[in-house]
Coordinates of C-alpha atoms in Angstrom, one line a residue:
Chain F
M1 CA 2.2 -8.2 -42.2
R2 CA 5.7 -9.6 -41.9
D3 CA 6.7 -6.6 -39.8
S4 CA 3.5 -6.8 -37.7
L5 CA 4.5 -10.4 -36.7
T6 CA 7.9 -9.3 -35.8
V7 CA 6.5 -6.7 -33.5
M8 CA 4.1 -9.0 -32.1
S9 CA 6.7 -11.8 -31.5
K10 CA 9.0 -9.3 -29.7
E11 CA 5.8 -8.2 -27.4
L12 CA 5.1 -12.0 -26.7
K13 CA 8.7 -12.8 -26.0
R14 CA 8.8 -9.5 -23.4
F15 CA 5.6 -11.0 -21.9
W16 CA 7.0 -14.5 -22.0
I17 CA 10.3 -13.8 -19.9
D18 CA 8.7 -11.7 -17.3
K19 CA 7.6 -14.5 -15.1
K20 CA 5.8 -12.4 -12.5
L21 CA 3.7 -10.8 -15.3
L22 CA 3.1 -14.3 -16.8
F23 CA 1.9 -15.8 -13.4
T24 CA -0.2 -12.6 -12.6
T25 CA -1.7 -12.4 -16.1
I26 CA -2.4 -16.0 -17.2
L27 CA -2.3 -18.5 -14.1
L28 CA -3.6 -16.3 -11.4
P29 CA -6.8 -15.3 -12.9
G30 CA -7.9 -19.2 -13.3
I31 CA -6.5 -20.0 -10.0
M32 CA -8.5 -17.1 -8.2
I33 CA -11.8 -18.0 -10.1
F34 CA -11.9 -21.6 -9.2
A35 CA -11.0 -20.8 -5.6
I36 CA -13.7 -18.1 -5.6
Y37 CA -16.4 -20.2 -7.0
F38 CA -15.4 -23.2 -5.0
I39 CA -15.3 -21.5 -1.6
M40 CA -18.7 -19.5 -2.5
G41 CA -20.4 -22.8 -3.6
N42 CA -19.5 -24.7 -0.1
V43 CA -20.6 -21.5 1.7
I44 CA -24.0 -21.3 -0.1
N45 CA -24.5 -25.0 0.4
D46 CA -23.9 -24.6 4.0
Q47 CA -26.2 -21.7 4.2
V48 CA -29.1 -23.3 2.3
D49 CA -28.5 -26.4 4.6
E50 CA -28.8 -24.2 8.1
I51 CA -31.8 -22.5 6.6
T52 CA -33.7 -25.8 5.5
Q53 CA -32.8 -27.7 8.4
S54 CA -33.8 -24.7 11.0
T55 CA -36.9 -25.1 13.2
T56 CA -40.0 -22.8 12.3
T57 CA -41.7 -21.1 15.3
L58 CA -45.2 -21.5 14.3
Y59 CA -48.0 -19.4 16.2
V60 CA -51.4 -21.0 15.6
E61 CA -54.9 -20.2 16.1
N62 CA -57.7 -22.5 16.0
L63 CA -55.4 -25.4 14.8
P64 CA -57.5 -28.4 14.2
D65 CA -56.4 -31.4 16.2
S66 CA -56.7 -33.5 13.0
L67 CA -54.4 -31.4 11.3
N68 CA -51.6 -31.2 14.2
P69 CA -49.6 -34.3 12.9
L70 CA -49.0 -32.3 9.6
F71 CA -46.5 -30.0 11.3
D72 CA -43.5 -32.4 11.9
P73 CA -42.1 -31.2 15.5
A74 CA -38.6 -31.5 14.1
L75 CA -39.3 -28.7 11.7
F76 CA -42.0 -26.7 13.7
Q77 CA -42.2 -25.6 17.3
I78 CA -45.8 -24.8 17.7
S79 CA -46.9 -21.9 20.1
S80 CA -50.4 -20.5 20.5
Y81 CA -51.1 -17.1 18.8
E82 CA -52.6 -14.6 21.2
G83 CA -53.9 -11.9 19.1
Q84 CA -50.2 -9.8 19.2
D85 CA -49.9 -7.5 16.1
P86 CA -48.9 -10.0 13.5
E87 CA -46.1 -7.8 11.7
T88 CA -44.4 -7.2 15.1
L89 CA -44.5 -10.9 16.1
V90 CA -43.1 -12.3 12.8
N91 CA -40.4 -9.5 12.7
D92 CA -39.1 -10.0 16.1
S93 CA -39.7 -13.9 16.5
E94 CA -38.5 -14.9 12.7
G95 CA -41.5 -17.1 12.8
V96 CA -44.8 -17.6 11.0
I97 CA -48.4 -17.0 12.2
L98 CA -51.3 -19.5 10.7
I99 CA -54.8 -18.5 11.8
F100 CA -57.6 -21.2 10.9
E101 CA -61.1 -19.9 10.8
A102 CA -63.2 -21.2 13.9
G103 CA -64.7 -24.6 13.0
F104 CA -62.5 -24.8 9.8
M105 CA -62.8 -28.7 9.9
E106 CA -66.5 -28.8 10.3
Q107 CA -67.1 -26.3 7.7
L108 CA -64.8 -28.3 5.3
D109 CA -66.9 -31.2 6.2
A110 CA -70.3 -29.5 5.5
G111 CA -68.9 -28.3 2.2
G112 CA -68.1 -24.8 3.4
F113 CA -65.4 -22.4 2.1
P114 CA -63.4 -21.6 5.4
E115 CA -60.5 -19.4 5.6
V116 CA -56.9 -19.7 6.7
R117 CA -54.5 -16.7 7.1
L118 CA -50.9 -17.2 7.1
Y119 CA -48.3 -14.2 8.1
Y120 CA -44.8 -14.4 7.8
D121 CA -41.8 -12.0 7.4
G122 CA -40.9 -11.9 3.8
S123 CA -37.3 -10.2 4.1
N124 CA -36.3 -12.5 6.9
E125 CA -34.7 -15.7 5.5
T126 CA -35.9 -18.0 8.4
S127 CA -39.3 -16.7 8.6
S128 CA -39.8 -16.9 4.8
E129 CA -38.5 -20.4 4.8
G130 CA -41.3 -21.2 7.5
G131 CA -43.8 -19.7 5.3
S132 CA -42.8 -21.8 2.4
R133 CA -43.2 -24.8 4.7
V134 CA -46.6 -23.9 5.8
R135 CA -47.7 -23.0 2.4
G136 CA -46.4 -26.5 1.2
I137 CA -48.3 -28.4 3.7
L138 CA -51.5 -26.1 3.0
D139 CA -51.3 -27.3 -0.6
G140 CA -50.9 -30.8 0.4
L141 CA -54.0 -30.6 2.5
R142 CA -56.0 -29.0 -0.2
N143 CA -54.9 -31.7 -2.6
Q144 CA -55.5 -34.5 -0.1
I145 CA -59.1 -33.0 0.5
L146 CA -59.7 -32.6 -3.2
A147 CA -58.6 -36.3 -3.9
E148 CA -60.8 -37.5 -1.2
N149 CA -64.0 -35.5 -1.6
Y150 CA -64.1 -33.9 -5.0
T151 CA -64.0 -34.5 -8.5
D152 CA -63.5 -30.9 -9.5
A153 CA -59.7 -30.5 -9.5
E154 CA -60.2 -26.8 -9.9
R155 CA -62.1 -26.3 -6.6
L156 CA -60.1 -24.3 -4.2
V157 CA -61.7 -26.1 -1.2
F158 CA -60.7 -23.2 1.3
A159 CA -59.6 -19.4 1.1
E160 CA -55.9 -18.8 1.8
S161 CA -55.0 -15.4 2.7
I162 CA -51.2 -14.7 2.7
T163 CA -49.5 -11.8 4.1
A164 CA -45.7 -11.6 3.6
Y165 CA -44.4 -8.6 5.2
Q166 CA -41.5 -6.8 3.5
D167 CA -39.5 -4.6 5.7
E168 CA -37.8 -2.3 3.4
S169 CA -35.2 -1.1 5.9
E170 CA -34.4 -4.7 6.6
I171 CA -34.2 -5.4 3.0
F172 CA -31.9 -2.4 2.6
A173 CA -29.9 -3.7 5.3
T174 CA -29.7 -7.3 4.2
I175 CA -28.4 -6.1 0.7
I176 CA -26.2 -3.5 1.9
S177 CA -24.5 -5.8 4.4
S178 CA -24.3 -8.4 1.5
I179 CA -22.4 -6.2 -1.2
V180 CA -21.2 -3.1 0.7
P181 CA -18.1 -4.8 2.5
L182 CA -17.0 -6.1 -0.7
L183 CA -17.4 -2.6 -2.6
I184 CA -15.7 -0.9 0.4
V185 CA -12.9 -2.8 0.2
I186 CA -12.5 -2.9 -3.5
F187 CA -12.7 1.1 -3.2
I188 CA -10.1 1.4 -0.4
F189 CA -7.8 -1.1 -2.5
A190 CA -8.0 0.8 -5.6
A191 CA -7.6 4.0 -4.1
A192 CA -4.5 2.9 -2.0
L193 CA -3.2 1.1 -5.3
S194 CA -3.5 4.4 -7.2
I195 CA -1.4 6.3 -5.1
A196 CA 0.8 4.3 -2.9
P197 CA 3.1 3.0 -5.8
D198 CA 3.8 6.6 -6.7
I199 CA 4.3 7.8 -3.2
I200 CA 6.9 4.9 -2.3
A201 CA 7.9 3.1 -5.5
G202 CA 7.8 6.5 -7.3
E203 CA 10.5 8.1 -5.1
K204 CA 12.8 5.1 -6.0
E205 CA 11.9 5.5 -9.6
R206 CA 12.3 9.1 -9.6
G207 CA 15.5 8.9 -7.7
T208 CA 14.2 11.3 -4.8
L209 CA 14.2 8.4 -2.1
A210 CA 18.0 8.6 -1.4
T211 CA 17.5 12.3 -1.3
L212 CA 15.3 12.0 1.7
L213 CA 17.3 9.0 3.4
V214 CA 20.4 11.4 3.7
T215 CA 18.6 13.6 5.8
P216 CA 18.4 12.9 9.9
I217 CA 14.8 11.7 9.7
S218 CA 14.4 8.1 11.1
R219 CA 13.4 5.5 8.6
S220 CA 10.4 4.8 11.2
A221 CA 9.2 8.4 11.0
F222 CA 9.6 8.4 7.2
A223 CA 7.7 5.1 6.6
L224 CA 4.9 6.2 9.1
G225 CA 4.6 9.6 7.2
K226 CA 4.2 7.8 3.9
I227 CA 1.8 5.3 5.4
L228 CA -0.3 8.1 6.8
A229 CA -0.5 10.0 3.8
I230 CA -1.6 7.2 1.8
T231 CA -4.4 6.3 4.4
V232 CA -5.8 9.8 4.3
I233 CA -6.0 9.9 0.8
S234 CA -7.3 6.4 0.5
L235 CA -10.1 7.2 3.1
A236 CA -11.0 10.3 1.4
S237 CA -11.4 8.3 -1.9
A238 CA -13.3 5.3 -0.1
F239 CA -15.4 7.6 1.5
S240 CA -16.7 9.4 -1.5
S241 CA -17.3 6.0 -3.2
F242 CA -19.2 4.7 0.0
I243 CA -21.6 7.9 -0.1
G244 CA -22.2 7.2 -3.8
V245 CA -23.1 3.5 -3.1
A246 CA -25.3 4.6 -0.1
L247 CA -27.2 6.9 -1.9
S248 CA -27.6 4.8 -5.0
I249 CA -28.6 1.5 -3.5
P250 CA -32.2 2.5 -2.5
V251 CA -32.8 3.9 -6.0
L252 CA -31.1 0.8 -7.3
L253 CA -33.2 -1.6 -5.2
Q254 CA -36.3 0.6 -6.3
L255 CA -37.5 0.5 -2.8
E256 CA -41.2 2.1 -2.6
S257 CA -39.8 4.7 -0.1
S258 CA -36.4 5.2 -1.2
G259 CA -36.5 8.8 -0.3
S260 CA -37.4 8.0 3.2
V261 CA -34.6 5.4 3.7
N262 CA -32.4 6.8 6.0
V263 CA -29.1 5.1 6.7
L264 CA -28.9 6.7 10.2
D265 CA -32.4 5.5 11.2
I266 CA -31.3 2.1 10.0
Y267 CA -28.1 2.0 12.0
G268 CA -28.2 4.5 14.8
L269 CA -25.1 6.8 15.4
D270 CA -23.4 4.0 17.1
G271 CA -23.5 1.8 14.1
M272 CA -22.3 4.6 12.1
V273 CA -19.3 5.1 14.5
A274 CA -18.6 1.4 14.7
L275 CA -18.6 1.3 10.9
L276 CA -16.3 4.3 10.6
L277 CA -13.9 2.8 13.0
V278 CA -13.7 -0.6 11.1
I279 CA -13.5 1.1 7.7
L280 CA -10.6 3.1 9.3
S281 CA -8.8 0.0 10.6
T282 CA -9.4 -2.0 7.1
T283 CA -7.9 1.1 5.5
L284 CA -4.9 0.7 7.6
I285 CA -4.1 -2.8 7.0
I286 CA -4.7 -2.5 3.1
V287 CA -2.6 0.6 3.0
G288 CA 0.2 -1.2 5.1
V289 CA 0.1 -4.3 2.8
I290 CA 0.6 -2.0 -0.7
S291 CA 2.9 0.1 1.1
V292 CA 5.2 -2.9 1.8
V293 CA 4.7 -4.1 -1.9
S294 CA 5.5 -0.4 -3.0
A295 CA 8.8 -0.2 -0.8
Y296 CA 9.8 -3.9 -2.4
A297 CA 9.2 -2.8 -6.0
K298 CA 11.8 -0.9 -8.2
S299 CA 9.1 1.0 -9.9
I300 CA 5.6 2.2 -9.8
K301 CA 4.8 -0.3 -12.6
E302 CA 6.2 -3.1 -10.7
A303 CA 4.4 -2.1 -7.6
A304 CA 1.0 -2.2 -9.4
S305 CA 1.8 -5.6 -11.0
L306 CA 2.9 -7.2 -7.5
A307 CA -0.1 -5.8 -5.9
S308 CA -2.6 -7.2 -8.3
P309 CA -2.6 -10.8 -6.9
L310 CA -3.1 -9.2 -3.5
Y311 CA -6.2 -7.5 -4.8
L312 CA -7.6 -10.5 -6.2
I313 CA -7.0 -12.3 -2.6
T314 CA -8.5 -9.3 -0.9
I315 CA -11.6 -9.6 -3.3
V316 CA -12.1 -13.6 -2.5
V317 CA -11.8 -12.7 1.2
S318 CA -14.6 -10.1 0.8
A319 CA -16.6 -12.2 -1.5
L320 CA -17.1 -14.8 1.2
N321 CA -19.1 -12.2 3.3
L322 CA -21.7 -11.8 0.4
F323 CA -23.3 -15.1 2.2
S324 CA -22.6 -14.0 6.1
D325 CA -23.9 -12.0 8.5
G326 CA -20.9 -11.7 10.8
A327 CA -18.3 -14.3 12.2
S328 CA -19.9 -16.7 14.7
N329 CA -16.7 -16.8 16.8
E330 CA -15.6 -13.4 17.7
L331 CA -11.9 -14.4 18.0
L332 CA -12.0 -14.9 14.2
N333 CA -12.3 -11.3 13.9
A334 CA -8.8 -11.1 15.1
I335 CA -7.6 -12.2 11.6
P336 CA -6.6 -9.4 9.8
L337 CA -9.0 -8.1 6.9
Y338 CA -11.3 -11.1 7.4
G339 CA -12.3 -10.0 10.7
S340 CA -12.7 -6.3 9.3
I341 CA -14.9 -7.5 6.4
Q342 CA -16.9 -9.7 8.9
V343 CA -17.6 -6.7 11.4
I344 CA -18.5 -4.4 8.4
N345 CA -20.9 -7.0 7.5
G346 CA -22.0 -7.6 10.9
V347 CA -22.6 -3.9 11.4
L348 CA -24.6 -3.3 8.3
A349 CA -26.7 -6.5 9.0
Q350 CA -27.3 -5.1 12.8
N351 CA -25.4 -7.9 14.1
Y352 CA -22.2 -7.0 15.9
T353 CA -20.8 -6.2 19.3
W354 CA -18.5 -3.6 20.4
T355 CA -16.3 -6.7 21.5
S356 CA -15.7 -7.6 18.0
V357 CA -15.2 -3.9 16.8
L358 CA -12.5 -3.6 19.5
I359 CA -11.1 -7.0 18.3
V360 CA -10.9 -5.8 14.7
M361 CA -9.4 -2.3 15.7
A362 CA -6.6 -4.1 17.9
S363 CA -5.7 -6.6 15.5
S364 CA -5.6 -4.1 12.6
L365 CA -3.5 -1.6 14.5
L366 CA -0.9 -4.3 15.4
T367 CA -0.8 -5.6 12.0
T368 CA -0.4 -2.0 10.5
G369 CA 2.3 -1.6 12.9
L370 CA 4.1 -4.8 11.8
L371 CA 3.7 -3.7 8.3
A372 CA 5.1 -0.2 9.0
W373 CA 8.0 -1.7 10.7
T374 CA 8.4 -3.9 7.7
V375 CA 8.5 -0.9 5.3
K376 CA 10.9 0.8 7.8
L377 CA 13.2 -2.2 7.4
M378 CA 12.9 -2.3 3.9
L379 CA 13.9 1.5 3.8
S380 CA 16.9 0.5 5.7
S381 CA 18.0 -2.2 3.3
E382 CA 20.9 -1.4 1.2
R383 CA 19.6 -4.2 -1.4
I384 CA 16.1 -2.6 -1.6
V385 CA 16.7 1.1 -1.9
F386 CA 19.4 0.7 -4.4
Q387 CA 18.1 -2.0 -6.4
K388 CA 18.1 -1.3 -9.9
Chain E
M1 CA 38.2 19.3 12.1
E2 CA 38.8 16.2 10.0
L3 CA 36.9 13.4 8.5
R4 CA 38.6 10.3 9.0
V5 CA 38.1 6.9 7.0
E6 CA 40.0 4.1 8.0
N7 CA 40.3 0.4 6.5
L8 CA 37.0 0.5 5.0
K9 CA 35.7 -2.6 3.6
K10 CA 32.3 -3.5 1.8
T11 CA 31.1 -6.6 -0.1
F12 CA 28.0 -6.9 -2.0
K13 CA 26.0 -10.2 -2.8
L14 CA 25.8 -10.7 -6.4
S15 CA 22.6 -11.9 -7.8
K16 CA 22.6 -14.3 -10.8
K17 CA 21.9 -11.5 -12.9
Q18 CA 24.6 -9.2 -11.7
Q19 CA 26.7 -12.2 -12.1
K20 CA 25.9 -12.4 -15.6
I21 CA 26.5 -8.7 -16.1
N22 CA 30.0 -8.8 -14.7
R23 CA 30.9 -12.0 -16.3
T24 CA 31.8 -13.7 -13.1
D25 CA 31.2 -16.8 -11.1
L26 CA 31.8 -15.1 -7.8
R27 CA 28.9 -14.8 -5.5
V28 CA 30.0 -11.5 -3.7
K29 CA 31.9 -8.5 -5.1
H30 CA 34.3 -6.5 -2.9
A31 CA 33.6 -2.9 -3.7
L32 CA 35.9 -1.6 -0.9
K33 CA 39.1 -3.7 0.2
G34 CA 40.0 -1.4 2.9
I35 CA 40.5 2.0 1.8
S36 CA 41.6 4.8 4.3
F37 CA 42.1 8.5 3.9
T38 CA 41.6 11.6 5.7
A39 CA 39.9 15.0 4.6
Y40 CA 40.5 18.0 6.5
S41 CA 38.8 21.1 7.2
G42 CA 39.4 24.0 4.4
E43 CA 40.3 21.4 1.9
I44 CA 38.7 19.9 -1.5
F45 CA 39.6 16.2 -1.6
G46 CA 39.1 14.5 -4.9
L47 CA 38.1 10.9 -5.2
L48 CA 39.0 9.7 -8.6
G49 CA 38.5 6.2 -10.1
P50 CA 37.1 4.6 -13.2
N51 CA 33.4 3.3 -13.2
G52 CA 32.8 0.6 -10.6
A53 CA 35.9 1.3 -8.6
G54 CA 34.2 1.8 -5.5
K55 CA 33.9 5.7 -5.1
T56 CA 30.0 5.8 -4.6
T57 CA 30.2 2.9 -2.3
A58 CA 32.8 5.1 -0.2
M59 CA 30.6 7.8 -0.4
R60 CA 27.4 6.3 0.4
S61 CA 29.3 4.8 3.5
I62 CA 30.3 8.1 4.6
S63 CA 26.9 9.6 4.2
T64 CA 25.4 6.7 6.2
L65 CA 23.3 5.5 3.3
I66 CA 24.9 2.1 3.6
K67 CA 26.9 0.4 6.2
P68 CA 30.7 -0.8 5.7
D69 CA 31.5 -4.5 6.6
T70 CA 34.2 -3.2 8.7
G71 CA 36.2 0.1 9.1
T72 CA 35.8 3.3 10.9
I73 CA 34.4 6.7 9.9
T74 CA 34.9 9.7 12.3
L75 CA 34.1 13.2 12.0
G76 CA 35.8 15.4 14.5
D77 CA 35.4 13.6 18.0
F78 CA 32.5 11.3 17.0
D79 CA 31.9 8.0 15.3
A80 CA 29.8 8.5 12.3
L81 CA 28.6 5.1 12.0
S82 CA 27.1 4.5 15.5
E83 CA 25.9 8.3 15.4
S84 CA 24.4 8.1 11.9
K85 CA 21.9 10.7 12.6
R86 CA 24.4 13.1 13.8
M87 CA 26.5 12.3 11.0
R88 CA 23.3 13.1 8.5
Q89 CA 22.8 16.3 10.3
S90 CA 26.6 17.4 9.5
I91 CA 27.0 16.3 5.9
A92 CA 25.5 17.2 2.5
F93 CA 25.4 14.5 0.0
L94 CA 24.8 15.3 -3.6
T95 CA 24.9 12.8 -6.3
N96 CA 23.4 12.4 -9.7
E97 CA 21.1 9.6 -8.4
L98 CA 19.5 12.0 -6.0
K99 CA 16.7 13.9 -7.8
L100 CA 14.2 16.5 -6.6
E101 CA 10.4 16.1 -6.8
D102 CA 9.2 17.4 -10.2
Y103 CA 5.8 18.6 -8.5
F104 CA 7.4 21.2 -6.3
S105 CA 9.1 24.6 -6.3
P106 CA 12.4 25.4 -5.0
N107 CA 10.7 27.3 -2.6
F108 CA 8.8 24.8 -1.4
L109 CA 11.5 22.2 -1.4
F110 CA 14.2 24.3 0.6
A111 CA 11.2 24.8 3.2
Y112 CA 10.5 21.3 3.2
F113 CA 14.2 20.0 3.7
S114 CA 15.0 22.6 6.2
K115 CA 12.2 21.2 8.2
L116 CA 13.6 17.6 7.8
Y117 CA 17.0 19.0 8.8
G118 CA 15.5 20.7 11.8
V119 CA 16.5 24.2 10.8
D120 CA 14.3 26.8 12.4
E121 CA 12.0 29.3 10.2
P122 CA 14.3 32.6 10.6
T123 CA 17.5 30.6 9.8
M124 CA 15.9 28.9 6.8
K125 CA 14.8 32.2 5.3
S126 CA 18.2 33.8 5.7
R127 CA 19.9 30.7 4.2
R128 CA 17.3 30.6 1.5
D129 CA 17.9 34.0 0.4
T130 CA 21.9 33.7 0.5
L131 CA 21.7 30.5 -1.4
F132 CA 19.2 31.7 -3.8
K133 CA 20.8 34.6 -4.6
R134 CA 24.1 33.1 -4.9
F135 CA 22.9 30.4 -7.6
G136 CA 20.1 32.8 -9.2
I137 CA 17.6 30.4 -8.0
D138 CA 15.3 33.5 -6.8
R139 CA 14.5 33.9 -10.7
F140 CA 12.6 30.6 -10.6
A141 CA 12.0 29.9 -6.9
E142 CA 8.3 29.4 -7.8
V143 CA 8.7 27.2 -10.7
K144 CA 8.0 23.5 -10.4
V145 CA 11.2 21.6 -10.7
A146 CA 9.7 19.5 -13.8
D147 CA 9.9 23.0 -15.7
L148 CA 13.4 23.7 -14.8
S149 CA 16.6 23.2 -17.2
S150 CA 19.2 20.5 -16.1
G151 CA 21.2 23.4 -14.9
M152 CA 18.6 24.9 -12.8
K153 CA 17.8 21.7 -11.2
Q154 CA 21.5 21.1 -10.3
K155 CA 21.7 24.5 -8.8
T156 CA 18.4 23.8 -7.0
S157 CA 19.7 20.5 -5.6
I158 CA 23.0 22.1 -4.4
A159 CA 21.2 24.6 -2.6
M160 CA 18.8 21.9 -0.9
S161 CA 21.7 20.2 0.2
L162 CA 23.2 22.9 1.9
V163 CA 20.0 24.0 3.9
H164 CA 21.8 22.7 7.4
D165 CA 25.0 24.6 6.8
P166 CA 26.9 21.2 7.1
D167 CA 30.5 20.6 7.9
V168 CA 31.2 18.1 5.0
I169 CA 30.1 18.2 1.8
I170 CA 30.3 15.3 -0.5
F171 CA 29.4 16.1 -4.4
D172 CA 29.4 13.3 -6.7
E173 CA 30.1 14.8 -10.3
P174 CA 29.0 18.2 -9.2
T175 CA 29.3 19.4 -12.8
N176 CA 28.1 16.7 -14.7
G177 CA 25.7 17.9 -17.6
L178 CA 26.2 21.5 -17.0
D179 CA 26.8 24.0 -19.2
V180 CA 30.2 25.8 -18.8
L181 CA 28.5 29.0 -17.0
T182 CA 26.7 26.8 -14.6
A183 CA 29.5 24.5 -13.9
K184 CA 32.0 27.7 -13.1
T185 CA 29.2 29.1 -10.7
V186 CA 29.1 25.7 -9.0
L187 CA 33.0 25.2 -8.8
D188 CA 33.5 28.8 -7.5
Y189 CA 30.9 28.3 -4.8
L190 CA 32.9 25.1 -4.0
V191 CA 36.2 27.3 -3.8
E192 CA 34.1 29.8 -1.5
L193 CA 33.1 26.9 0.8
R194 CA 36.3 25.7 1.3
E195 CA 37.7 29.3 2.3
T196 CA 35.0 28.9 5.2
G197 CA 36.6 25.8 6.6
K198 CA 34.2 23.2 5.2
I199 CA 35.7 19.7 4.3
I200 CA 34.8 19.2 0.7
I201 CA 34.8 15.7 -1.0
I202 CA 34.3 15.6 -4.6
S203 CA 34.2 12.8 -7.0
T204 CA 34.4 13.5 -10.8
H205 CA 35.7 12.1 -14.2
I206 CA 36.6 15.5 -15.4
L207 CA 40.2 15.6 -14.7
S208 CA 40.6 19.4 -15.5
V209 CA 38.2 20.0 -12.5
V210 CA 40.5 18.1 -10.0
E211 CA 43.6 19.8 -11.6
K212 CA 41.8 23.3 -10.9
I213 CA 40.3 23.2 -7.6
V214 CA 40.9 20.0 -5.7
D215 CA 43.9 20.1 -3.0
R216 CA 44.5 16.5 -2.5
V217 CA 43.5 13.4 -4.4
G218 CA 42.9 9.9 -4.0
I219 CA 42.7 7.5 -6.8
I220 CA 40.4 4.3 -6.1
I221 CA 41.0 1.2 -8.4
Q222 CA 39.0 -1.9 -8.0
G223 CA 38.3 -0.9 -4.3
E224 CA 41.8 -0.2 -3.3
M225 CA 43.5 3.2 -2.6
K226 CA 46.1 3.3 -5.3
I227 CA 47.1 7.0 -4.8
L228 CA 46.5 9.3 -1.9
E229 CA 48.6 12.6 -2.5
S230 CA 48.3 16.3 -2.5
M231 CA 47.8 17.8 -5.9
D232 CA 51.0 19.9 -5.2
V233 CA 52.8 16.8 -4.7
I234 CA 51.7 15.2 -7.9
R235 CA 52.6 18.6 -10.0
R236 CA 56.1 18.7 -8.6
S237 CA 57.0 15.0 -8.4
D238 CA 59.4 13.7 -11.0
N239 CA 57.5 10.3 -10.6
Y240 CA 54.3 11.6 -12.1
Q241 CA 54.1 13.5 -15.1
D242 CA 50.5 15.1 -14.7
L243 CA 47.5 13.8 -13.1
E244 CA 45.7 12.5 -16.4
T245 CA 48.7 10.3 -17.5
L246 CA 49.0 8.9 -13.8
F247 CA 45.4 8.1 -13.8
F248 CA 45.4 6.2 -17.2
E249 CA 48.9 4.3 -16.2
L250 CA 46.9 3.0 -13.0
V251 CA 43.8 2.2 -14.7
E252 CA 45.7 0.4 -17.4
A253 CA 48.0 -1.3 -14.9
E254 CA 44.9 -2.9 -13.1
G255 CA 43.3 -4.0 -16.6
H256 CA 40.4 -2.0 -15.8
D257 CA 38.2 -0.1 -18.4
A258 CA 38.2 3.7 -17.7

């Protein structure tokens, strides 16, 4: 036991004197988790507020005048329903259809059992919120009539037919746009992190970097060659992971027609091209950042250790998108990584513009250029190349 | 052709850790304090000195891996410091800290370095055949570096450093860690290269190697060139008993650990 304690105390001392390791292992996780939950909490609250305060477009047929005051104009914008296909109408307008049987109030007064039909899009947050509001109003109406006219509290008063459309493609798009940007970034980062330290810091550790630097090749060409190699491998790895996710999500969500959910049908060729371009841009930034860290580090182990906090920061930025469907201001897409994730999210939620894609690409290429230039400067630094 | 090094000075900032290691409060280390020497075509110049004397800094400066604070380095008619790419094209620099990647074979690495030096394919093949045969690398040309012995690795490293047929060859401890036979092969080859008119600079702690093949010698101690003399003069001079005695006398006079 004494020997074990001696060994343990030596390991703890080694951990304690390595301030970087101490920070990344002990302090950073707590700080990051607090930051993630703090930011996520605020984002969720903002989004809930936005939905609950939105106005529902309500298409009505045979709405009795006496019931009109139940629909607060601040929450409902009432239009008349003109016999359109209900599913198409609620899908396109994000609204709700409410159809009262002709002579609804008269039938109630006569002790009849009239019907009211409600249609909304269950896979759309705005329409779904509108449907809930209307159901709440109908419940209130039922209770009021029961209290005024009947002693049988179980009496149904009127028939309520509710149709909540569930568009599987929309559900697929909503869920995929929420989690896939996060997964893509994690996959790319993990892939880059598994190879970049070896490709750059490993050259230093093995003593092969100086061998290459005495050749006539320029530092810029050397840095670019390294970054391109890491990019290609990271992309291949991320692509493989992405395919796995895309294939497994329909099964995971147990969509009724999972076999027929075709990603190309949902997003179209232009959506897939936009997605590919933005993923490529994102990969370049991540690879650039890890390359800078790897060029600075003395060894593979140090590079991996230094990149860990960046990994966590990237995950936090990505996690913010779980509750977003694309940046509201296109200029925000110019923020490296944040913009990439916003646009990936937007493409997957089918809510993007080519301007935003181009902004992300331009911003990413510029950032990657700066990072490659930084790697070049670092490889020109005697202190960094020869540090032991 | 000649390689002229004049008044080369180089200082390094010391980190707190380095200050602790060097037991000094000084924030900078004067690695080179204005050394000058000339190495000529068709000679082997020996650079000697104890650890930390400044030999590696001098060789790194000549090979353009680091920039001196002041001083000039010229090779023939051009300034090596302002034309670093041309300089790198003209020199071979081999030190113990320069390693080859374990995953690749000598064949692959020779082709790879040839491309980096801009050597065309036919020339590359011709040089590869000559060098591989000379060092016996052809026997393990397709074996990964990781599976080679230290002698095989050193031979491969030497061959790689010569892919571009450089005018100047700088070898730091060329026989370090080699068995007697391999060391002899390397030294014999350096003598052969001297005959072809190359400028050869070697740094070594093995004074018998210096006695055997070096034409002129420079002894650096604490960043200063203390002796710059031909071996013939040292051997004949009444002032010097022999190289080894001279070396230890200089080192002790400076209070340096050899």
